[in-house]
Short mmCIF file of C-alpha atoms in Angstrom, two decimals:
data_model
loop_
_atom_site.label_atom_id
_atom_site.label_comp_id
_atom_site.label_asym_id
_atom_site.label_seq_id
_atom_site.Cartn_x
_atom_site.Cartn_y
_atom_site.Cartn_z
CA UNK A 285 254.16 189.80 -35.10
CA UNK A 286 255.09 188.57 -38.32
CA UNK A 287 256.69 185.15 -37.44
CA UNK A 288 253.13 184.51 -36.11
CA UNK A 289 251.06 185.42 -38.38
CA UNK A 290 253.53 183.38 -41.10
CA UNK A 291 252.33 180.31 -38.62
CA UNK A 292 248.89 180.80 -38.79
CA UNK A 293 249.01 181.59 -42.76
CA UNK A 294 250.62 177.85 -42.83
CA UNK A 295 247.92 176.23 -40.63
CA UNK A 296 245.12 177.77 -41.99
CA UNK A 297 245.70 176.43 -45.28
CA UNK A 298 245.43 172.59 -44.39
CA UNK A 299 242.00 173.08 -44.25
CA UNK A 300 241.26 174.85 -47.65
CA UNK A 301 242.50 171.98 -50.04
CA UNK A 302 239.25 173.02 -51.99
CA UNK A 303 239.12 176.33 -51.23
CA UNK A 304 241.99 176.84 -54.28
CA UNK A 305 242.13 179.39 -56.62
CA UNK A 306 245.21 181.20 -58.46
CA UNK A 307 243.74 184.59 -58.18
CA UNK A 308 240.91 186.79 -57.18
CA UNK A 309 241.24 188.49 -60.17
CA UNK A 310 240.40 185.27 -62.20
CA UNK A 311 239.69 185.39 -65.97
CA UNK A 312 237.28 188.23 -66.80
CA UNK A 313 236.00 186.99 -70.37
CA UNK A 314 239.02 187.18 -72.48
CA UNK A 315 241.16 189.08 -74.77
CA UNK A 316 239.85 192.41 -73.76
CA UNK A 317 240.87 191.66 -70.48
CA UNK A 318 244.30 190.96 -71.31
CA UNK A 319 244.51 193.61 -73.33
CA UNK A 320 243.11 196.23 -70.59
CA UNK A 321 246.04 194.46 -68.46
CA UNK A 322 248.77 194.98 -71.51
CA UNK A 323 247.90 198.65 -72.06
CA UNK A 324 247.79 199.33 -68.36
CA UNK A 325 251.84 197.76 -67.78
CA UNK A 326 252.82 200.33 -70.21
CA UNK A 327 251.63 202.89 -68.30
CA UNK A 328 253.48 201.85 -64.92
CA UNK A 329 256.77 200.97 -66.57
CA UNK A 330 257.20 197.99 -67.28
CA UNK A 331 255.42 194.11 -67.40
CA UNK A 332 254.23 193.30 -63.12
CA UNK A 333 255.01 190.12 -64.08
CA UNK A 334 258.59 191.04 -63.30
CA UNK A 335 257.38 192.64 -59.78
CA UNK A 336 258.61 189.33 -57.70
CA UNK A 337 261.69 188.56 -60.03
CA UNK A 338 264.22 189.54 -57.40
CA UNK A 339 263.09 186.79 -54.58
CA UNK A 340 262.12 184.10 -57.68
CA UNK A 341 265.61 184.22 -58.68
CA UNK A 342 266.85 183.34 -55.51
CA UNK A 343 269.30 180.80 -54.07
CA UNK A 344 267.05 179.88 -51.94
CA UNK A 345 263.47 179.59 -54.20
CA UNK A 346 265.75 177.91 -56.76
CA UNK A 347 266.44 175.31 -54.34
CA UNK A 348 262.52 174.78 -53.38
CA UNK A 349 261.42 174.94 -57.30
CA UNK A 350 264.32 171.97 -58.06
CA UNK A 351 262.37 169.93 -55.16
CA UNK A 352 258.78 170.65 -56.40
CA UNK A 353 259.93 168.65 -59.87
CA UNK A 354 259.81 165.92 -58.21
CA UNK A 355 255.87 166.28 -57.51
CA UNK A 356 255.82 165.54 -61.54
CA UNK A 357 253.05 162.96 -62.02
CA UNK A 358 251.23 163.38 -59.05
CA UNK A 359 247.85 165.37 -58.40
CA UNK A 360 249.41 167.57 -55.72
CA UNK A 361 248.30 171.24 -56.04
CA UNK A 362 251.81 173.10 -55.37
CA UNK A 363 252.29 171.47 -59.19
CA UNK A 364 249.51 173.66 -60.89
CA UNK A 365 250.41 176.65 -58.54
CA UNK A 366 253.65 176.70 -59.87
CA UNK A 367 252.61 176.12 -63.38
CA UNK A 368 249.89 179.29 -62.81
CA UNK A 369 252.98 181.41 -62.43
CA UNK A 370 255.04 179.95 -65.23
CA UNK A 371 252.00 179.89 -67.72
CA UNK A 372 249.88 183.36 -66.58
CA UNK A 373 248.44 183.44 -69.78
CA UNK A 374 245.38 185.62 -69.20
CA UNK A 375 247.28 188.03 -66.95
CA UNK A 376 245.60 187.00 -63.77
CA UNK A 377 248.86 186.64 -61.53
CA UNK A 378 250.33 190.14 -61.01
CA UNK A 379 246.97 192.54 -60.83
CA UNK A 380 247.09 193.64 -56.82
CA UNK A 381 250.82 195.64 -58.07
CA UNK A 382 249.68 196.38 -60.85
CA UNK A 383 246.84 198.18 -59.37
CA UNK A 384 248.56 199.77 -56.73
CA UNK A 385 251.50 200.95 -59.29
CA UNK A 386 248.56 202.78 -61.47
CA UNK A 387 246.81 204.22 -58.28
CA UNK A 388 250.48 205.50 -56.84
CA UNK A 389 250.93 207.37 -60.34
CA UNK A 390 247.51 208.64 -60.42
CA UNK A 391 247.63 210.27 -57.25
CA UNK A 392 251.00 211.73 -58.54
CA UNK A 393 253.61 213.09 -56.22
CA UNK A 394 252.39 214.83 -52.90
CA UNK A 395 253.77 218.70 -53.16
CA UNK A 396 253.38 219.18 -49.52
CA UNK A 397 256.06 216.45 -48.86
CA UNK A 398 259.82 218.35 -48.64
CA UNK A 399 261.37 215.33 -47.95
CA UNK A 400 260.25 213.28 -50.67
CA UNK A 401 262.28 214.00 -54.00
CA UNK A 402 260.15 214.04 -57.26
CA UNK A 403 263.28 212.93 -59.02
CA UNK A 404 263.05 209.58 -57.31
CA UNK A 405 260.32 208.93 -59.16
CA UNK A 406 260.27 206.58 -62.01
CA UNK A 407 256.94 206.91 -64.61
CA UNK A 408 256.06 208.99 -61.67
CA UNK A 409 256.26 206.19 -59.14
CA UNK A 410 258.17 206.99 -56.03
CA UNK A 411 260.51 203.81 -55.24
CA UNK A 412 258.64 202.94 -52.07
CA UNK A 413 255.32 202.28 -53.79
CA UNK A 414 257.39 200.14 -56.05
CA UNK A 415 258.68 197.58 -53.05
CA UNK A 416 254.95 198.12 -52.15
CA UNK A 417 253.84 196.73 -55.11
CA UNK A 418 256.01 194.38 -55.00
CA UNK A 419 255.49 193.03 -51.44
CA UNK A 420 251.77 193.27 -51.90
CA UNK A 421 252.44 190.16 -54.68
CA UNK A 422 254.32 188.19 -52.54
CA UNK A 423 252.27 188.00 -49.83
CA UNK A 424 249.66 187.23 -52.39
CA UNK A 425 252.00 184.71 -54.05
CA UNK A 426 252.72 183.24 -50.27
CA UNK A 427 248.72 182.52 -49.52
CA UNK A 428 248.71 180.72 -52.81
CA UNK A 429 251.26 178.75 -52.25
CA UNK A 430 250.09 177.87 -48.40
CA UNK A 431 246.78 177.27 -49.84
CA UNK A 432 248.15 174.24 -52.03
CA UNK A 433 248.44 172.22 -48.96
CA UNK A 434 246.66 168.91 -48.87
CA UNK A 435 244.55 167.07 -46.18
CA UNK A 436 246.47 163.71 -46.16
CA UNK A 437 243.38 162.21 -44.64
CA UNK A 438 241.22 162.84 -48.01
CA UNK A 439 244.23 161.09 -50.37
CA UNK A 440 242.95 158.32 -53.25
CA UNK A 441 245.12 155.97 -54.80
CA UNK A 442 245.59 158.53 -57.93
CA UNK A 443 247.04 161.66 -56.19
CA UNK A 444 250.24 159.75 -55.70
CA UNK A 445 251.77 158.05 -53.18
CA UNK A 446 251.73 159.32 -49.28
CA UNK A 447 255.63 160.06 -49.65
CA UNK A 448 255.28 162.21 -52.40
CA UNK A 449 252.35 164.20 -50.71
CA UNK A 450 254.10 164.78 -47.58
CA UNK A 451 257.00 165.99 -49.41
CA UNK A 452 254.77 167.94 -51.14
CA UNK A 453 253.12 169.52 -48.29
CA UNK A 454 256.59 170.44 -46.61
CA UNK A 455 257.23 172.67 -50.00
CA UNK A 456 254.02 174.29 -49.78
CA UNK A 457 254.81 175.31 -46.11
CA UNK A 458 258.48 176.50 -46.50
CA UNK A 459 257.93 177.80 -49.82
CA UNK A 460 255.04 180.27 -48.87
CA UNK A 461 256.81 180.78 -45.71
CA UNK A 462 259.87 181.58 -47.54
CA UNK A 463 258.03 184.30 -49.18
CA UNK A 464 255.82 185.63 -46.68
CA UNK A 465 259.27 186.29 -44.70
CA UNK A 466 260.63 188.32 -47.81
CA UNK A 467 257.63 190.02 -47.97
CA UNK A 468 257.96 190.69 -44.39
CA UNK A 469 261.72 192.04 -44.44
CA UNK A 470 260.77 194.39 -47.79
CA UNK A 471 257.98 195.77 -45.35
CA UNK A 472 260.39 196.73 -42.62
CA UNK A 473 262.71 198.58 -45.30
CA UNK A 474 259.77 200.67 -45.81
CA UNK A 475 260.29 202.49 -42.40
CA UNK A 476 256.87 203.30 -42.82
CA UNK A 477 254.92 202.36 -38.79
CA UNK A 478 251.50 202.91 -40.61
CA UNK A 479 252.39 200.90 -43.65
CA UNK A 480 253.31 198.60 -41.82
CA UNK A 481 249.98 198.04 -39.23
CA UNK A 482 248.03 198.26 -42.62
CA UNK A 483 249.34 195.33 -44.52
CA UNK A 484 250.05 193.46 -41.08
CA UNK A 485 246.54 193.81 -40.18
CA UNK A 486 245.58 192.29 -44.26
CA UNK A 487 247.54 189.26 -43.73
CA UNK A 488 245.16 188.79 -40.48
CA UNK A 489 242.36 189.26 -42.30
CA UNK A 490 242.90 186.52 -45.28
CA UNK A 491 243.71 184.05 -42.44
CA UNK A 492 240.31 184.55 -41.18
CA UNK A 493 239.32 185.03 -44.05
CA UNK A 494 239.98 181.45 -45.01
CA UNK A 495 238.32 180.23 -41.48
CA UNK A 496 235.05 181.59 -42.25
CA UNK A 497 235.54 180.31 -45.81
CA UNK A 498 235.93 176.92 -44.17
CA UNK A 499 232.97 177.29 -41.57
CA UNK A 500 230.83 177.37 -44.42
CA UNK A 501 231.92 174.38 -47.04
CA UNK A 502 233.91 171.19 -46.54
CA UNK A 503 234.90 171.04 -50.05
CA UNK A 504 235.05 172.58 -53.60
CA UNK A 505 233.24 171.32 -56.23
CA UNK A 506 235.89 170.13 -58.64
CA UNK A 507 236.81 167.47 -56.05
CA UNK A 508 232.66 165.75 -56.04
CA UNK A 509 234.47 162.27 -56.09
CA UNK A 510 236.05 163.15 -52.76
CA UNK A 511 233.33 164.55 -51.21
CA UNK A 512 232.12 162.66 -47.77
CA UNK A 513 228.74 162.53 -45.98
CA UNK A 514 227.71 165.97 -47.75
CA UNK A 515 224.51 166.60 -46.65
CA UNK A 516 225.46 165.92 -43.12
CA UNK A 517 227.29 169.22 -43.15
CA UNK A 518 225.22 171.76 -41.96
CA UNK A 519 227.82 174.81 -43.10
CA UNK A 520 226.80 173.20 -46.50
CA UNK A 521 223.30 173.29 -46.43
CA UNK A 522 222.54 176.35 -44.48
CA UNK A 523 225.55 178.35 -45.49
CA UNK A 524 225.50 182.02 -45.48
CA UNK A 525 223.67 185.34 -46.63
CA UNK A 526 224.81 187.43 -48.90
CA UNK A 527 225.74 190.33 -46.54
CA UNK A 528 227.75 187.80 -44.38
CA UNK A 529 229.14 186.64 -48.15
CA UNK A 530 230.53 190.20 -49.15
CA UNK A 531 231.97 190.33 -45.37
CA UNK A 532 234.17 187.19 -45.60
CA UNK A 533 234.82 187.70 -49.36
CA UNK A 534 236.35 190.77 -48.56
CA UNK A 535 238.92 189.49 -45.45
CA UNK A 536 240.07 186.41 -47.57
CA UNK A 537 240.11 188.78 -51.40
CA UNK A 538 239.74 192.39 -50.70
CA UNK A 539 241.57 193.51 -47.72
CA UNK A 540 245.26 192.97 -49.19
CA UNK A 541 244.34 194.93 -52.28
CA UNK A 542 242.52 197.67 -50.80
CA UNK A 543 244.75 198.38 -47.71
CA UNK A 544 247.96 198.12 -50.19
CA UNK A 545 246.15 200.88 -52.55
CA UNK A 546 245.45 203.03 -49.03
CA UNK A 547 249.16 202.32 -48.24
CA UNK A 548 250.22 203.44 -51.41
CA UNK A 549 249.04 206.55 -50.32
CA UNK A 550 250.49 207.07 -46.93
CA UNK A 551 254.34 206.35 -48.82
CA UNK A 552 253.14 209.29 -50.77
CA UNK A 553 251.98 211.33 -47.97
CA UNK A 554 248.93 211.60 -49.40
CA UNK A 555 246.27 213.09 -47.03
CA UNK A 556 243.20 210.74 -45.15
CA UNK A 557 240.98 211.80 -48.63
CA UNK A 558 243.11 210.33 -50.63
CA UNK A 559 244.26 207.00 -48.31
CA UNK A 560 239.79 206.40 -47.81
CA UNK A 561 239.46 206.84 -51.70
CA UNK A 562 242.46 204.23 -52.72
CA UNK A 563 241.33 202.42 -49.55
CA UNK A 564 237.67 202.29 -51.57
CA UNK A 565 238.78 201.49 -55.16
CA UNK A 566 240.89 198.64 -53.87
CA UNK A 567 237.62 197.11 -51.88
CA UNK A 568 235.14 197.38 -54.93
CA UNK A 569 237.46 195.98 -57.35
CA UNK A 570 238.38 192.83 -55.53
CA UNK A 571 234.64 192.42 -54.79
CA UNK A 572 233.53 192.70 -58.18
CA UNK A 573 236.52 190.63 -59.87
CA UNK A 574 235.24 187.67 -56.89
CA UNK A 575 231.81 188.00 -58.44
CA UNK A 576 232.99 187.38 -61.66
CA UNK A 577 235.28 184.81 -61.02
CA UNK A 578 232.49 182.71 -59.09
CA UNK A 579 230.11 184.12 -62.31
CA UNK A 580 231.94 182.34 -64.69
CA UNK A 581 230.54 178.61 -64.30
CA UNK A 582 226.95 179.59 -64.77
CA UNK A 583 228.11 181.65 -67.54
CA UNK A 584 228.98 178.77 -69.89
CA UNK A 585 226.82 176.88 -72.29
CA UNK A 586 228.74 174.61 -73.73
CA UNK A 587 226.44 171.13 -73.76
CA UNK A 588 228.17 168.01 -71.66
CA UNK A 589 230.89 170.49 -69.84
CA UNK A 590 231.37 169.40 -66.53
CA UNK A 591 230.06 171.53 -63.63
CA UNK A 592 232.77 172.88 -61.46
CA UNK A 593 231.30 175.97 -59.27
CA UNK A 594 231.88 176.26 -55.18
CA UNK A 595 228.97 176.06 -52.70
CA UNK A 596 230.24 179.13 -51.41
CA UNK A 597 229.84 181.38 -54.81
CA UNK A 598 227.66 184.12 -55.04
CA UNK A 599 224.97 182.88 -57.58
CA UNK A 600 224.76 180.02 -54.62
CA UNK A 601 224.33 182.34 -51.76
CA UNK A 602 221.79 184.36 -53.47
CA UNK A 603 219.61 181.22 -54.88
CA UNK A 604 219.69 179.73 -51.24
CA UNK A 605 218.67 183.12 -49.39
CA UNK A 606 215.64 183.31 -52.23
CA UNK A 607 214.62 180.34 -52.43
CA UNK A 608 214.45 179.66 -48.83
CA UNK A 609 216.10 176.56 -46.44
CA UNK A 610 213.84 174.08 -47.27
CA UNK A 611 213.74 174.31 -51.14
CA UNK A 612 217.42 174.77 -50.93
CA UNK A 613 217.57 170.95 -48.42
CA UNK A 614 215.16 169.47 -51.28
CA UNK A 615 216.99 170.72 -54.60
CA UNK A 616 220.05 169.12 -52.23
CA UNK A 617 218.36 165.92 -51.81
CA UNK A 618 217.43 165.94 -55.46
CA UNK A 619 221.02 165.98 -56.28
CA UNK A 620 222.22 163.57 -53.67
CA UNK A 621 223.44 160.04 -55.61
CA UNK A 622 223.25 156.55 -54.50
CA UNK A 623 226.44 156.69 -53.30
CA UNK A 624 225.91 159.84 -51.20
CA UNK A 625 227.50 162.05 -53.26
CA UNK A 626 226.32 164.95 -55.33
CA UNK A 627 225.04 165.71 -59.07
CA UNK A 628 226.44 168.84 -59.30
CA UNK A 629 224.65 169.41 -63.12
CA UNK A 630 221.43 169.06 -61.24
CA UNK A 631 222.32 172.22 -59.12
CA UNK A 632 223.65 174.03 -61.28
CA UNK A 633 220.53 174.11 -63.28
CA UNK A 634 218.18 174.93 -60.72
CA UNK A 635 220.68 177.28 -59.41
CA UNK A 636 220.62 179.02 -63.04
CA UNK A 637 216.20 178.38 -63.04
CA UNK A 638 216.26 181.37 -60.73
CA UNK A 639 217.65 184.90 -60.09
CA UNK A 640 220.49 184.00 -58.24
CA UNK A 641 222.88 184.28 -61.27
CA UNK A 642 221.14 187.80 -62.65
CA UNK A 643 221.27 189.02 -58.66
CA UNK A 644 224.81 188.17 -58.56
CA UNK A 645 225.77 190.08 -61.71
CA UNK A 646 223.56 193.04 -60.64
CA UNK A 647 225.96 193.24 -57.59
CA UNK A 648 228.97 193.49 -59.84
CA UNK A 649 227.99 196.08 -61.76
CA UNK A 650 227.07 197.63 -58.67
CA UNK A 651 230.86 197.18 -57.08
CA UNK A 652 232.29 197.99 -60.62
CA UNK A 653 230.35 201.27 -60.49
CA UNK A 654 231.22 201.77 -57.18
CA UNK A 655 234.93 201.26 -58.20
CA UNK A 656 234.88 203.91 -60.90
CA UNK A 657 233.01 206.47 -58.65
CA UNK A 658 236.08 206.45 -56.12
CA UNK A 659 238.38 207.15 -58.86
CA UNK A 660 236.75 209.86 -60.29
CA UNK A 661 238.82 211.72 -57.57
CA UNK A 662 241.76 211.44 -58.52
CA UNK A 663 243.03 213.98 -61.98
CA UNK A 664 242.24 212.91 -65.50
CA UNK A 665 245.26 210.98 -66.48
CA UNK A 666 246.17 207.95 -68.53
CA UNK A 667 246.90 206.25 -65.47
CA UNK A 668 243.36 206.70 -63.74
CA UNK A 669 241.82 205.86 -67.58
CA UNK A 670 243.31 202.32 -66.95
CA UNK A 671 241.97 202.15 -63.49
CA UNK A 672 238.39 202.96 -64.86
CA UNK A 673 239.37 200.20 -67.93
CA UNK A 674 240.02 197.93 -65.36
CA UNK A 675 236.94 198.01 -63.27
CA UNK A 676 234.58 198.20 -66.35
CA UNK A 677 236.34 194.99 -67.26
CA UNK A 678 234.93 193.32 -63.99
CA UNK A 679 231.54 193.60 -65.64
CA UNK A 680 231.95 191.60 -69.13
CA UNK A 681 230.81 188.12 -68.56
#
């Protein structure tokens, strides 16, 4: 199963060169975010930004990271990946352990379970939902890595030569593959069958994930310069709704999270209750941390920035489905250039004229409420406090 599914992470990311982002849980306004993240590491044990230390020390990663210098002073992705891990300065990197570390200690040890000794437990943390937590971020850290693969066909002259691209690419696949296979090992050591069918059947889902992603939109927006006979693709113009929005958003940035939190549980023997409530934290938090990740470009007001926002963001999707098709093809056309590319300024302001950008906030506070009502379940503790910090955070724009 897994050798497979490590195949199909690798191909599926050729096509997603601007599908790129370093995390789901992208930067959330700011120092209260990174403080929310500080206080909540105390509360686990220690910084998550240690969580993959074990594999990144590796022989064998060592060896990939001395190859990916030699990308230096070229515009191949795997370079900012790598520098996104190095430089995590807003505490974006490690938040899927993280949450599932808080959740595990919230729930608190299962008395029911003989066989599992409370003494095990570290900051009341049973050692399985440790590895959990810690395989959880490197299959994350694997679909990043995949993700940085380039279509060779789309190169210009100042990515770098062809070599170094190739090169490049063969990183990007052996790296993420490297860690997808540690990931997979660390699973097996769980001994766990339905921990196992759980974060299997994620991995599944952020591969097609990524396929719908890339059934919509040929491109991301901060690459306009390499964007090709735009308006001929009709994923572009027609898109999708917002229902079939939440339903892809969730494969390709919910599912890991959510089915790690509900497997958090089942290490703990937690009962169904418990497993659908982790299960529904997990979902409404990546949800609402997408929305305002793909909030954040409208958000800005800062005269002559450049636009950089995806066709496939939420304040998008909800100004296309009110505004109809054919305003949507005309505000398109309005924006086209002579040279068949697109004004992306031009969009953005007509996307921010209308109530696609209040509609898309409205549905993450609704996913951050959502969020906070599933952990009311769990006892009053300091651990569920920083679960509730955490998805009021989603909210602050």
């Amino acid at each position: 199963m897994f050798p497979a599914t490590c195949s199909r992470l690798s191909r599926v990311a050729l096509s997603c060169r601007g599908q790129r982002t370093l995390s789901l849980l992208s930067s959330s306004g700011s120092s209260n975010w990174s403080k929310v993240v500080s206080d909540a590491e105390k509360i686990v044990g220690y910084p998550t930004s240690f969580m993959s230390l074990r594999c990144l020390l590796s022989d064998e990663l060592s060896n990939v990271a001395m190859h990916v210098r030699k990308l230096v002073g070229t515009q191949h992705p795997l370079l900012n990946t790598a520098r996104g891990f190095v430089y995590d300065s807003k505490n974006n990197l490690q938040m899927r352990g993280l949450v599932v570390l808080l959740l595990s200690k919230a729930a608190g040890p299962n008395q029911a379970a003989s066989d599992l000794l409370t003494q095990d437990m570290v900051s009341g943390i049973y050692p399985s939902q440790r590895n959990l937590a810690e395989i959880t971020e490197l299959i994350h850290t694997a679909f990043l890595v995949h993700r940085g693969i380039v279509d060779l066909k789309e190169l210009t002259v100042s990515d770098g030569s062809l070599k170094d691209m190739q090169f490049g690419n063969k990183m990007a696949v052996l790296g993420g593959d490297f860690l997808l296979a540690n990931a997979c090992t660390g699973l097996a050591q769980l001994d766990n069958t339905k921990v196992v069918e759980l974060i299997s059947s994620a991995i599944g889902d952020l591969v097609q994930g990524v396929y719908y992603e890339n059934s919509s939109i040929t491109e991301d927006l901060p690459n306009v310069t390499r964007l090709k006979n735009t308006f001929q693709d009709n994923g572009l113009i027609d898109g999708v709704n917002v229902a079939q929005w939440e339903e892809q958003t969730f494969l390709s940035h919910g599912a890991l999270l959510a089915k790690s939190c509900q497997a958090a549980m089942e290490l703990a023997r937690h009962d169904m209750e418990s497993q659908r409530v982790a299960y529904k934290y997990g979902k409404h938090l990546s949800l609402g941390h997408k929305l305002n990740s793909d909030l954040q470009p409208f958000m800005k007001s800062d005269v002559g920035e450049p636009a950089s926002f995806s066709f496939s963001a939420a304040p998008v999707v909800f100004h296309r489905q009110i505004v109809g098709q054919e305003t949507w093809h005309q505000q398109l056309q309005q924006a086209k250039t002579f040279r068949n590319q697109v004004d992306y300024s031009k969009l953005l302001a007509a996307v921010k004229s209308e109530k696609g950008v209040s509609s898309a906030m409205d549905l993450c506070c609704y996913h951050s409420n959502k969020a906070l009502e599933a952990i009311q379940a769990f006892p009053s503790s300091e651990a569920r406090s920083a679960l509730e910090n955490i998805a009021s955070a989603i909210t602050k724009f």
